[in-house]
Amino acid sequence: MAAPSATVEKRSIDMVPFAERHGKPIGQFTLWFGANAQITAIVDGALAVVFGADVFWAIFGLFVGNILGGIVMALHSAQGPKLGLPQMISSRAQFGVYGAIIPLVLVILMYVGFATTGTVLSGQAINLILGVDITAVGIIIFGAITAVLAILGYRFIHALGRVATVLGLAGFLFLSIVIVAKYDVSQILFLKSFAWPTFLTSVALGAGWQMTFGPYVADYSRYLPQQTSERKTFWFTFAGSVGGAQWAMTIGALAGGLSAAGLGGDFLSNQVGYMGDLAGGGLLALAIYLMIVTGKLTVNCLNAYGSFMCSVTISTAISGRESVAKVTRIFFILLVIAASVFLALFASSDFLNLFKNFVLMLLMVFTPWSVINLIDYYKVSRHRLDIPALYDPSGRYGKWNVPALVSYALGVLSQIPFLAQTLYTGPITHWLGGADISWIVGILITGLVYYPWAVATSKAPAQTIYPSQASETQQATS
């Protein structure tokens, strides 16, 4: 990939022309490893232990969840080179130009939520680096840096991902060695017997983490040359995302187990400070804090960039435009970052419990969306899209696509009796002993309803229609 140039990215929701494609699939590995090897993933791993799982079974459950969710996430990524489109623009082929707005609103809320949690943790790290006790200082500094990088766009985010990958590899290797050398981790393994409810919660936390990348993962593979192998795009994305996340979550599960057993400090009340203490303090702690900030910068830039994509996808569905001005891009990015900074300043002290319920709730609403998108792309339309029609409410895909919208609604509603949330626990969940299998039910119901209906009402063209082909056809028939 060419070195970043000091210019703001000019592409928004329009298709990336073939002549502007660049890079290699390995860039997806560095980007997604860097986005996953970070402090919030460590916290996600610790949650499995905090909420009742044995450390060993938590790590194994997280691994199963990361594998399952990573497959879904990487299948979304593989769409990028072929289409050259942002993920949520391509979802108009399933939901309709207006219908795609419904999941888009939920995606924006997800971006703001993850950006807020990242800003809270990174703000703590910056304050520790600067030796400042004022919470707002670190949060505002982190928000400002995120804004600059997100506005600059795709190339700079990829460059940051490469830096975060190097720092993440070094930092995580060091922390892993310290944990094993400093503590007898065998003391926290198999302290509890296997239990389905806590194991399935661990699986859900891993799967939920991966699947929340689905709505925007193709935004970063769409710049790859069109002839890029889908298989390579899939595997580099999968390896980076699952590898980074599982490593971070394993450290989190071990840290949570050591803390709960009274063997390794207080991770539960001070996640960032715990990592610095684990490193041994001093310059080593500063290096770990720098790793935390860099890793969170990568993923928060993805969140800010993705929120911009979703916001303009909503606005252009109504306006009919195929692109937006740079000033509009900057406005949307600043708006989301300002919201995340504001929320971070007033974040609840019950951070871990809120974060757990946030991840599981996201899994509930995005699982049906992923099922619909992947079934249509790989099994119904089979990679064939009418790209100009994605921007035209009167075109092939129309304003609303009833099969997708009904299937999505049923996929979400069918999960309610199986939920295991603080605010609501479904009646079947009680019967299952507290096990949350809602997302599995959502996959099955959505797939069973959508697939035969989509096959019967398919609007796929005989082959993919690109913007240039559409204009040539119009000229020939006029």
Short mmCIF file of C-alpha atoms in Angstrom, two decimals:
data_model
loop_
_atom_site.label_atom_id
_atom_site.label_comp_id
_atom_site.label_asym_id
_atom_site.label_seq_id
_atom_site.Cartn_x
_atom_site.Cartn_y
_atom_site.Cartn_z
CA MET A 1 0.00 0.00 0.00
CA ALA A 2 1.26 3.46 -0.83
CA ALA A 3 2.25 5.79 1.95
CA PRO A 4 -0.47 8.09 3.17
CA SER A 5 -0.60 11.49 1.55
CA ALA A 6 -1.45 14.52 3.63
CA THR A 7 -4.91 14.91 2.17
CA VAL A 8 -8.41 14.23 3.40
CA GLU A 9 -9.98 11.14 1.82
CA LYS A 10 -12.25 12.24 -1.02
CA ARG A 11 -14.46 9.13 -1.28
CA SER A 12 -17.54 8.80 0.90
CA ILE A 13 -20.48 6.50 0.14
CA ASP A 14 -19.83 6.31 -3.60
CA MET A 15 -18.22 3.29 -5.21
CA VAL A 16 -14.42 3.40 -5.31
CA PRO A 17 -13.44 3.50 -9.03
CA PHE A 18 -11.25 0.65 -10.26
CA ALA A 19 -8.39 3.07 -11.04
CA GLU A 20 -8.23 4.20 -7.39
CA ARG A 21 -7.99 0.70 -5.92
CA HIS A 22 -4.76 -0.18 -4.15
CA GLY A 23 -3.24 -2.30 -1.40
CA LYS A 24 -2.97 -5.97 -0.56
CA PRO A 25 -5.15 -8.25 1.59
CA ILE A 26 -2.47 -8.44 4.31
CA GLY A 27 -3.39 -4.84 5.12
CA GLN A 28 -6.67 -6.21 6.48
CA PHE A 29 -4.71 -8.32 8.96
CA THR A 30 -2.75 -5.41 10.41
CA LEU A 31 -5.81 -3.17 10.55
CA TRP A 32 -8.04 -5.68 12.33
CA PHE A 33 -5.36 -7.09 14.61
CA GLY A 34 -4.62 -3.55 15.77
CA ALA A 35 -8.32 -2.80 16.19
CA ASN A 36 -8.82 -5.90 18.36
CA ALA A 37 -5.60 -6.08 20.39
CA GLN A 38 -6.73 -3.34 22.73
CA ILE A 39 -7.99 -2.60 26.23
CA THR A 40 -11.73 -2.90 25.56
CA ALA A 41 -11.25 -6.46 24.28
CA ILE A 42 -9.32 -7.19 27.50
CA VAL A 43 -12.32 -5.90 29.46
CA ASP A 44 -14.66 -8.01 27.31
CA GLY A 45 -12.65 -11.11 28.18
CA ALA A 46 -12.68 -10.27 31.88
CA LEU A 47 -16.47 -9.96 31.79
CA ALA A 48 -16.85 -13.68 31.17
CA VAL A 49 -15.10 -14.35 34.49
CA VAL A 50 -16.64 -11.44 36.38
CA PHE A 51 -20.09 -12.76 35.61
CA GLY A 52 -19.49 -16.28 36.81
CA ALA A 53 -17.49 -18.46 34.40
CA ASP A 54 -14.43 -20.49 35.39
CA VAL A 55 -11.32 -18.96 33.82
CA PHE A 56 -10.55 -21.96 31.62
CA TRP A 57 -14.11 -22.35 30.34
CA ALA A 58 -14.37 -18.59 29.87
CA ILE A 59 -11.29 -18.59 27.63
CA PHE A 60 -12.57 -21.57 25.66
CA GLY A 61 -16.05 -20.05 25.32
CA LEU A 62 -14.58 -16.75 24.14
CA PHE A 63 -12.52 -18.67 21.58
CA VAL A 64 -15.61 -20.44 20.23
CA GLY A 65 -17.47 -17.13 20.07
CA ASN A 66 -14.60 -15.34 18.33
CA ILE A 67 -14.37 -18.10 15.72
CA LEU A 68 -18.12 -18.08 15.00
CA GLY A 69 -18.42 -14.30 14.99
CA GLY A 70 -15.13 -13.91 13.10
CA ILE A 71 -16.43 -16.06 10.24
CA VAL A 72 -19.45 -13.78 9.86
CA MET A 73 -17.32 -10.64 10.15
CA ALA A 74 -14.78 -11.82 7.55
CA LEU A 75 -17.53 -12.84 5.11
CA HIS A 76 -18.69 -9.22 5.19
CA SER A 77 -15.12 -8.06 4.56
CA ALA A 78 -14.78 -10.31 1.51
CA GLN A 79 -17.53 -8.30 -0.22
CA GLY A 80 -15.41 -5.13 -0.31
CA PRO A 81 -13.07 -5.69 -3.28
CA LYS A 82 -15.83 -7.01 -5.54
CA LEU A 83 -18.25 -4.14 -4.91
CA GLY A 84 -16.05 -1.21 -3.85
CA LEU A 85 -18.91 -0.05 -1.62
CA PRO A 86 -19.40 0.82 2.05
CA GLN A 87 -21.10 -2.09 3.80
CA MET A 88 -24.33 -0.30 4.68
CA ILE A 89 -24.78 1.05 1.13
CA SER A 90 -24.66 -2.51 -0.19
CA SER A 91 -27.30 -3.51 2.38
CA ARG A 92 -29.79 -1.42 0.40
CA ALA A 93 -29.89 -4.37 -1.99
CA GLN A 94 -31.53 -6.37 0.80
CA PHE A 95 -33.57 -3.77 2.70
CA GLY A 96 -34.36 -1.18 0.03
CA VAL A 97 -32.97 2.36 -0.21
CA TYR A 98 -35.20 3.63 2.61
CA GLY A 99 -35.50 0.33 4.44
CA ALA A 100 -31.76 0.21 5.10
CA ILE A 101 -32.19 3.26 7.34
CA ILE A 102 -33.72 1.12 10.11
CA PRO A 103 -30.61 -0.94 10.94
CA LEU A 104 -28.44 2.11 10.18
CA VAL A 105 -29.88 4.00 13.15
CA LEU A 106 -28.96 1.10 15.41
CA VAL A 107 -25.47 0.95 13.90
CA ILE A 108 -24.87 4.62 14.70
CA LEU A 109 -25.93 4.01 18.32
CA MET A 110 -23.44 1.13 18.40
CA TYR A 111 -20.63 3.37 17.13
CA VAL A 112 -21.36 6.00 19.76
CA GLY A 113 -21.51 3.35 22.50
CA PHE A 114 -18.19 1.73 21.59
CA ALA A 115 -16.57 5.12 21.04
CA THR A 116 -17.70 6.17 24.51
CA THR A 117 -16.25 3.11 26.23
CA GLY A 118 -13.01 3.52 24.29
CA THR A 119 -12.81 7.18 25.22
CA VAL A 120 -13.31 6.39 28.92
CA LEU A 121 -10.48 3.85 28.99
CA SER A 122 -8.10 5.82 26.77
CA GLY A 123 -8.73 8.96 28.76
CA GLN A 124 -7.59 7.07 31.86
CA ALA A 125 -4.41 5.97 30.05
CA ILE A 126 -3.61 9.50 28.85
CA ASN A 127 -4.09 10.88 32.35
CA LEU A 128 -1.71 8.26 33.71
CA ILE A 129 0.86 9.16 31.05
CA LEU A 130 0.57 12.88 31.86
CA GLY A 131 0.28 12.36 35.61
CA VAL A 132 -3.03 14.25 35.69
CA ASP A 133 -6.01 13.44 37.93
CA ILE A 134 -8.62 15.50 36.07
CA THR A 135 -10.77 12.98 34.17
CA ALA A 136 -11.82 15.44 31.45
CA VAL A 137 -8.23 16.13 30.33
CA GLY A 138 -7.47 12.67 28.98
CA ILE A 139 -10.96 12.26 27.50
CA ILE A 140 -10.83 15.56 25.56
CA ILE A 141 -7.27 14.99 24.32
CA PHE A 142 -8.19 11.52 23.07
CA GLY A 143 -11.33 12.85 21.37
CA ALA A 144 -9.32 15.53 19.58
CA ILE A 145 -6.71 13.09 18.25
CA THR A 146 -9.46 10.72 17.11
CA ALA A 147 -11.18 13.52 15.23
CA VAL A 148 -8.05 14.47 13.27
CA LEU A 149 -7.27 10.91 12.18
CA ALA A 150 -10.86 10.00 11.36
CA ILE A 151 -11.24 13.11 9.21
CA LEU A 152 -8.04 12.32 7.29
CA GLY A 153 -9.61 8.95 6.49
CA TYR A 154 -8.86 5.52 5.07
CA ARG A 155 -5.09 5.69 4.45
CA PHE A 156 -4.27 7.20 7.82
CA ILE A 157 -6.50 4.74 9.64
CA HIS A 158 -4.69 1.86 7.92
CA ALA A 159 -1.31 3.39 8.81
CA LEU A 160 -2.42 3.72 12.42
CA GLY A 161 -3.55 0.10 12.33
CA ARG A 162 -0.03 -0.99 11.35
CA VAL A 163 1.48 0.98 14.23
CA ALA A 164 -1.11 -0.41 16.65
CA THR A 165 -0.37 -3.95 15.45
CA VAL A 166 3.34 -3.61 16.16
CA LEU A 167 2.75 -2.06 19.57
CA GLY A 168 -0.01 -4.55 20.33
CA LEU A 169 2.17 -7.55 19.47
CA ALA A 170 5.01 -6.27 21.66
CA GLY A 171 2.78 -5.17 24.52
CA PHE A 172 0.58 -8.24 24.59
CA LEU A 173 3.57 -10.58 24.38
CA PHE A 174 5.16 -8.75 27.31
CA LEU A 175 1.96 -8.83 29.40
CA SER A 176 1.43 -12.52 28.64
CA ILE A 177 4.95 -13.35 29.78
CA VAL A 178 4.52 -11.27 32.94
CA ILE A 179 1.25 -12.96 33.89
CA VAL A 180 2.69 -16.46 33.46
CA ALA A 181 6.02 -15.61 35.15
CA LYS A 182 4.61 -13.58 38.03
CA TYR A 183 1.59 -15.67 38.94
CA ASP A 184 0.73 -19.32 39.14
CA VAL A 185 -2.24 -19.23 36.78
CA SER A 186 -2.98 -22.89 37.50
CA GLN A 187 -4.46 -21.66 40.78
CA ILE A 188 -7.34 -19.99 38.95
CA LEU A 189 -8.12 -22.71 36.39
CA PHE A 190 -10.91 -25.25 36.94
CA LEU A 191 -11.95 -23.67 40.24
CA LYS A 192 -15.55 -24.02 39.08
CA SER A 193 -17.20 -26.87 37.25
CA PHE A 194 -18.44 -26.45 33.70
CA ALA A 195 -21.82 -24.67 33.53
CA TRP A 196 -23.78 -24.07 30.35
CA PRO A 197 -25.21 -20.65 31.31
CA THR A 198 -21.82 -19.01 32.00
CA PHE A 199 -20.15 -20.86 29.10
CA LEU A 200 -22.79 -19.64 26.64
CA THR A 201 -22.43 -16.11 28.00
CA SER A 202 -18.71 -16.35 27.23
CA VAL A 203 -19.47 -17.55 23.69
CA ALA A 204 -21.95 -14.70 23.24
CA LEU A 205 -19.42 -12.11 24.43
CA GLY A 206 -16.86 -13.36 21.89
CA ALA A 207 -19.36 -13.65 19.05
CA GLY A 208 -20.95 -10.30 19.86
CA TRP A 209 -17.58 -8.58 19.82
CA GLN A 210 -16.78 -9.88 16.33
CA MET A 211 -20.20 -9.41 14.77
CA THR A 212 -20.42 -5.75 15.72
CA PHE A 213 -17.67 -5.12 13.13
CA GLY A 214 -19.97 -6.53 10.42
CA PRO A 215 -21.78 -3.28 9.51
CA TYR A 216 -18.54 -1.52 8.56
CA VAL A 217 -15.78 -4.06 7.91
CA ALA A 218 -16.17 -3.83 4.11
CA ASP A 219 -15.61 -0.06 4.33
CA TYR A 220 -11.91 -0.89 4.72
CA SER A 221 -11.60 -3.67 2.13
CA ARG A 222 -13.45 -1.75 -0.61
CA TYR A 223 -10.26 0.01 -1.70
CA LEU A 224 -8.55 -3.28 -2.59
CA PRO A 225 -8.23 -4.02 -6.34
CA GLN A 226 -11.32 -5.71 -7.74
CA GLN A 227 -9.39 -8.85 -8.70
CA THR A 228 -8.29 -9.37 -5.07
CA SER A 229 -9.07 -12.90 -3.97
CA GLU A 230 -12.17 -13.15 -1.78
CA ARG A 231 -10.52 -16.06 -0.01
CA LYS A 232 -7.41 -14.02 0.89
CA THR A 233 -9.49 -11.05 2.00
CA PHE A 234 -11.53 -13.37 4.20
CA TRP A 235 -8.58 -15.13 5.84
CA PHE A 236 -6.44 -12.04 6.46
CA THR A 237 -9.42 -10.25 8.01
CA PHE A 238 -10.40 -13.32 10.03
CA ALA A 239 -6.87 -13.98 11.30
CA GLY A 240 -6.29 -10.38 12.34
CA SER A 241 -9.62 -9.89 14.04
CA VAL A 242 -9.88 -13.25 15.80
CA GLY A 243 -6.18 -13.39 16.67
CA GLY A 244 -6.08 -9.93 18.19
CA ALA A 245 -9.38 -10.30 20.04
CA GLN A 246 -8.72 -13.76 21.46
CA TRP A 247 -5.28 -12.79 22.72
CA ALA A 248 -6.67 -9.67 24.41
CA MET A 249 -9.66 -11.53 25.87
CA THR A 250 -7.43 -14.30 27.23
CA ILE A 251 -5.34 -11.71 29.05
CA GLY A 252 -8.58 -10.17 30.34
CA ALA A 253 -9.95 -13.50 31.56
CA LEU A 254 -6.68 -14.29 33.38
CA ALA A 255 -6.51 -10.80 34.88
CA GLY A 256 -10.12 -11.00 36.00
CA GLY A 257 -9.53 -14.43 37.53
CA LEU A 258 -6.39 -13.34 39.38
CA SER A 259 -8.13 -10.24 40.67
CA ALA A 260 -11.22 -12.15 41.81
CA ALA A 261 -9.02 -14.68 43.62
CA GLY A 262 -7.11 -11.91 45.38
CA LEU A 263 -3.85 -12.88 43.69
CA GLY A 264 -3.19 -10.04 41.27
CA GLY A 265 -4.41 -6.59 42.21
CA ASP A 266 -7.79 -5.00 41.56
CA PHE A 267 -8.56 -5.29 37.86
CA LEU A 268 -12.30 -4.89 38.36
CA SER A 269 -12.18 -1.29 39.60
CA ASN A 270 -9.19 0.03 37.60
CA GLN A 271 -8.61 -1.81 34.32
CA VAL A 272 -6.08 0.61 32.80
CA GLY A 273 -4.09 1.16 35.99
CA TYR A 274 -4.02 -2.61 36.55
CA MET A 275 -2.29 -3.13 33.21
CA GLY A 276 0.37 -0.56 34.12
CA ASP A 277 0.92 -2.14 37.55
CA LEU A 278 1.16 -5.55 35.89
CA ALA A 279 3.92 -4.21 33.64
CA GLY A 280 5.89 -3.16 36.70
CA GLY A 281 5.31 0.59 36.71
CA GLY A 282 7.74 3.24 35.49
CA LEU A 283 8.69 3.37 31.81
CA LEU A 284 7.21 -0.07 31.17
CA ALA A 285 3.85 1.12 32.44
CA LEU A 286 4.08 4.19 30.19
CA ALA A 287 4.75 1.90 27.22
CA ILE A 288 1.63 -0.13 28.07
CA TYR A 289 -0.46 3.03 28.38
CA LEU A 290 0.83 4.16 24.98
CA MET A 291 -0.16 0.77 23.54
CA ILE A 292 -3.64 1.18 25.05
CA VAL A 293 -4.10 4.66 23.57
CA THR A 294 -2.84 3.62 20.12
CA GLY A 295 -5.04 0.53 20.00
CA LYS A 296 -8.10 2.48 21.06
CA LEU A 297 -7.30 5.23 18.58
CA THR A 298 -7.46 2.66 15.79
CA VAL A 299 -10.85 1.30 16.75
CA ASN A 300 -12.31 4.69 17.70
CA CYS A 301 -11.28 6.04 14.30
CA LEU A 302 -13.12 3.08 12.77
CA ASN A 303 -16.17 3.97 14.86
CA ALA A 304 -16.08 7.66 13.93
CA TYR A 305 -15.45 6.88 10.25
CA GLY A 306 -18.19 4.25 10.22
CA SER A 307 -20.69 6.57 11.89
CA PHE A 308 -20.02 9.12 9.17
CA MET A 309 -20.68 6.47 6.52
CA CYS A 310 -23.95 5.46 8.15
CA SER A 311 -25.12 9.04 8.73
CA VAL A 312 -24.61 10.06 5.11
CA THR A 313 -26.12 6.78 3.92
CA ILE A 314 -29.29 7.81 5.74
CA SER A 315 -29.25 11.39 4.47
CA THR A 316 -28.48 10.46 0.86
CA ALA A 317 -31.25 7.87 0.81
CA ILE A 318 -33.61 10.80 1.19
CA SER A 319 -31.71 13.35 -0.91
CA GLY A 320 -30.83 10.91 -3.70
CA ARG A 321 -27.19 12.02 -3.80
CA GLU A 322 -24.35 9.56 -4.39
CA SER A 323 -21.64 11.44 -2.51
CA VAL A 324 -21.19 14.24 0.02
CA ALA A 325 -18.85 17.20 0.38
CA LYS A 326 -15.76 17.06 2.58
CA VAL A 327 -17.27 19.61 4.95
CA THR A 328 -20.27 17.33 5.48
CA ARG A 329 -17.94 14.46 6.23
CA ILE A 330 -16.08 16.53 8.82
CA PHE A 331 -19.35 17.66 10.42
CA PHE A 332 -20.69 14.13 10.92
CA ILE A 333 -17.38 12.85 12.31
CA LEU A 334 -17.09 15.72 14.77
CA LEU A 335 -20.70 15.26 15.84
CA VAL A 336 -20.20 11.60 16.77
CA ILE A 337 -16.88 12.24 18.51
CA ALA A 338 -18.42 15.12 20.48
CA ALA A 339 -21.26 12.81 21.56
CA SER A 340 -18.84 10.09 22.68
CA VAL A 341 -16.69 12.61 24.60
CA PHE A 342 -19.77 14.06 26.31
CA LEU A 343 -21.06 10.63 27.31
CA ALA A 344 -17.59 9.55 28.47
CA LEU A 345 -17.42 12.56 30.79
CA PHE A 346 -20.61 11.41 32.49
CA ALA A 347 -20.06 7.64 32.21
CA SER A 348 -21.52 5.49 34.97
CA SER A 349 -19.24 3.93 37.56
CA ASP A 350 -20.91 0.57 36.85
CA PHE A 351 -18.80 0.29 33.70
CA LEU A 352 -18.34 -3.50 33.47
CA ASN A 353 -21.99 -4.43 33.93
CA LEU A 354 -23.17 -1.80 31.46
CA PHE A 355 -20.58 -2.87 28.91
CA LYS A 356 -21.62 -6.54 29.16
CA ASN A 357 -25.28 -5.70 28.53
CA PHE A 358 -24.30 -3.32 25.73
CA VAL A 359 -22.37 -6.04 23.85
CA LEU A 360 -25.13 -8.63 24.29
CA MET A 361 -27.82 -6.17 23.18
CA LEU A 362 -25.81 -5.37 20.05
CA LEU A 363 -25.60 -9.07 19.30
CA MET A 364 -29.38 -9.22 19.45
CA VAL A 365 -29.96 -6.49 16.87
CA PHE A 366 -27.09 -7.16 14.47
CA THR A 367 -27.26 -10.94 14.17
CA PRO A 368 -30.44 -10.84 12.01
CA TRP A 369 -28.94 -8.08 9.85
CA SER A 370 -25.79 -10.13 9.18
CA VAL A 371 -27.84 -13.23 8.36
CA ILE A 372 -29.90 -11.31 5.78
CA ASN A 373 -26.90 -9.60 4.19
CA LEU A 374 -24.81 -12.76 3.89
CA ILE A 375 -27.62 -15.01 2.66
CA ASP A 376 -28.53 -12.53 -0.04
CA TYR A 377 -24.97 -11.81 -1.18
CA TYR A 378 -23.64 -15.37 -1.20
CA LYS A 379 -26.74 -17.50 -1.80
CA VAL A 380 -29.44 -15.42 -3.51
CA SER A 381 -27.88 -12.64 -5.59
CA ARG A 382 -24.56 -14.53 -5.69
CA HIS A 383 -22.32 -11.44 -5.80
CA ARG A 384 -24.48 -9.72 -8.46
CA LEU A 385 -25.66 -6.21 -7.61
CA ASP A 386 -27.05 -3.30 -9.60
CA ILE A 387 -24.84 -0.65 -8.03
CA PRO A 388 -26.46 2.48 -9.56
CA ALA A 389 -29.85 1.22 -8.30
CA LEU A 390 -28.54 1.32 -4.73
CA TYR A 391 -28.76 5.11 -4.92
CA ASP A 392 -32.18 5.29 -6.59
CA PRO A 393 -35.37 4.74 -4.52
CA SER A 394 -37.24 4.20 -7.79
CA GLY A 395 -34.72 1.67 -9.07
CA ARG A 396 -34.43 -2.11 -8.94
CA TYR A 397 -34.34 -2.36 -5.13
CA GLY A 398 -37.08 0.17 -4.41
CA LYS A 399 -37.67 2.13 -1.23
CA TRP A 400 -38.57 -0.79 1.05
CA ASN A 401 -37.90 -4.52 0.76
CA VAL A 402 -40.62 -6.35 2.68
CA PRO A 403 -38.95 -9.81 2.89
CA ALA A 404 -35.83 -8.39 4.53
CA LEU A 405 -37.66 -6.01 6.86
CA VAL A 406 -40.14 -8.63 8.06
CA SER A 407 -37.40 -11.24 8.49
CA TYR A 408 -35.30 -8.74 10.42
CA ALA A 409 -38.18 -7.83 12.73
CA LEU A 410 -39.00 -11.48 13.39
CA GLY A 411 -35.30 -12.24 13.96
CA VAL A 412 -35.08 -9.56 16.64
CA LEU A 413 -38.45 -10.27 18.30
CA SER A 414 -37.85 -14.03 18.42
CA GLN A 415 -34.86 -13.44 20.69
CA ILE A 416 -36.75 -11.62 23.45
CA PRO A 417 -37.90 -14.75 25.35
CA PHE A 418 -34.29 -15.97 25.39
CA LEU A 419 -32.58 -12.77 26.60
CA ALA A 420 -30.43 -12.64 29.74
CA GLN A 421 -30.10 -8.92 30.43
CA THR A 422 -30.02 -6.91 33.62
CA LEU A 423 -33.13 -4.98 32.58
CA TYR A 424 -34.98 -8.02 31.26
CA THR A 425 -34.57 -11.77 31.46
CA GLY A 426 -36.78 -13.85 29.20
CA PRO A 427 -39.02 -16.63 30.56
CA ILE A 428 -37.24 -19.33 28.56
CA THR A 429 -33.90 -18.06 29.88
CA HIS A 430 -35.08 -18.84 33.42
CA TRP A 431 -35.98 -22.36 32.29
CA LEU A 432 -32.51 -22.73 30.75
CA GLY A 433 -30.84 -21.78 34.02
CA GLY A 434 -29.81 -18.31 32.85
CA ALA A 435 -28.16 -19.33 29.56
CA ASP A 436 -28.45 -16.65 26.87
CA ILE A 437 -29.00 -18.35 23.51
CA SER A 438 -31.00 -15.48 22.02
CA TRP A 439 -28.54 -14.79 19.20
CA ILE A 440 -28.58 -18.44 18.10
CA VAL A 441 -32.38 -18.33 17.95
CA GLY A 442 -32.12 -15.08 15.97
CA ILE A 443 -29.85 -16.70 13.38
CA LEU A 444 -32.17 -19.67 12.89
CA ILE A 445 -35.44 -17.73 12.70
CA THR A 446 -34.06 -15.02 10.41
CA GLY A 447 -32.49 -17.56 8.04
CA LEU A 448 -35.54 -19.82 7.89
CA VAL A 449 -37.87 -16.93 7.12
CA TYR A 450 -35.66 -14.89 4.81
CA TYR A 451 -33.96 -17.43 2.55
CA PRO A 452 -37.00 -18.99 0.77
CA TRP A 453 -38.73 -15.62 0.62
CA ALA A 454 -35.66 -13.93 -0.87
CA VAL A 455 -35.20 -16.67 -3.47
CA ALA A 456 -38.82 -16.27 -4.57
CA THR A 457 -38.58 -12.47 -4.83
CA SER A 458 -34.95 -12.02 -5.93
CA LYS A 459 -34.15 -8.77 -7.74
CA ALA A 460 -30.56 -9.66 -8.62
CA PRO A 461 -29.34 -8.73 -12.15
CA ALA A 462 -27.80 -11.33 -14.45
CA GLN A 463 -24.40 -9.83 -13.66
CA THR A 464 -23.13 -6.94 -11.55
CA ILE A 465 -23.95 -3.56 -13.05
CA TYR A 466 -21.32 -0.91 -12.33
CA PRO A 467 -21.87 2.86 -12.70
CA SER A 468 -19.89 3.12 -15.95
CA GLN A 469 -21.84 0.23 -17.50
CA ALA A 470 -25.11 1.87 -16.54
CA SER A 471 -24.21 5.17 -18.21
CA GLU A 472 -23.05 3.36 -21.36
CA THR A 473 -26.33 1.43 -21.52
CA GLN A 474 -28.34 4.63 -21.11
CA GLN A 475 -26.40 6.31 -23.93
CA ALA A 476 -26.92 3.34 -26.25
CA THR A 477 -30.69 3.30 -25.73
CA SER A 478 -31.28 7.06 -25.79
#
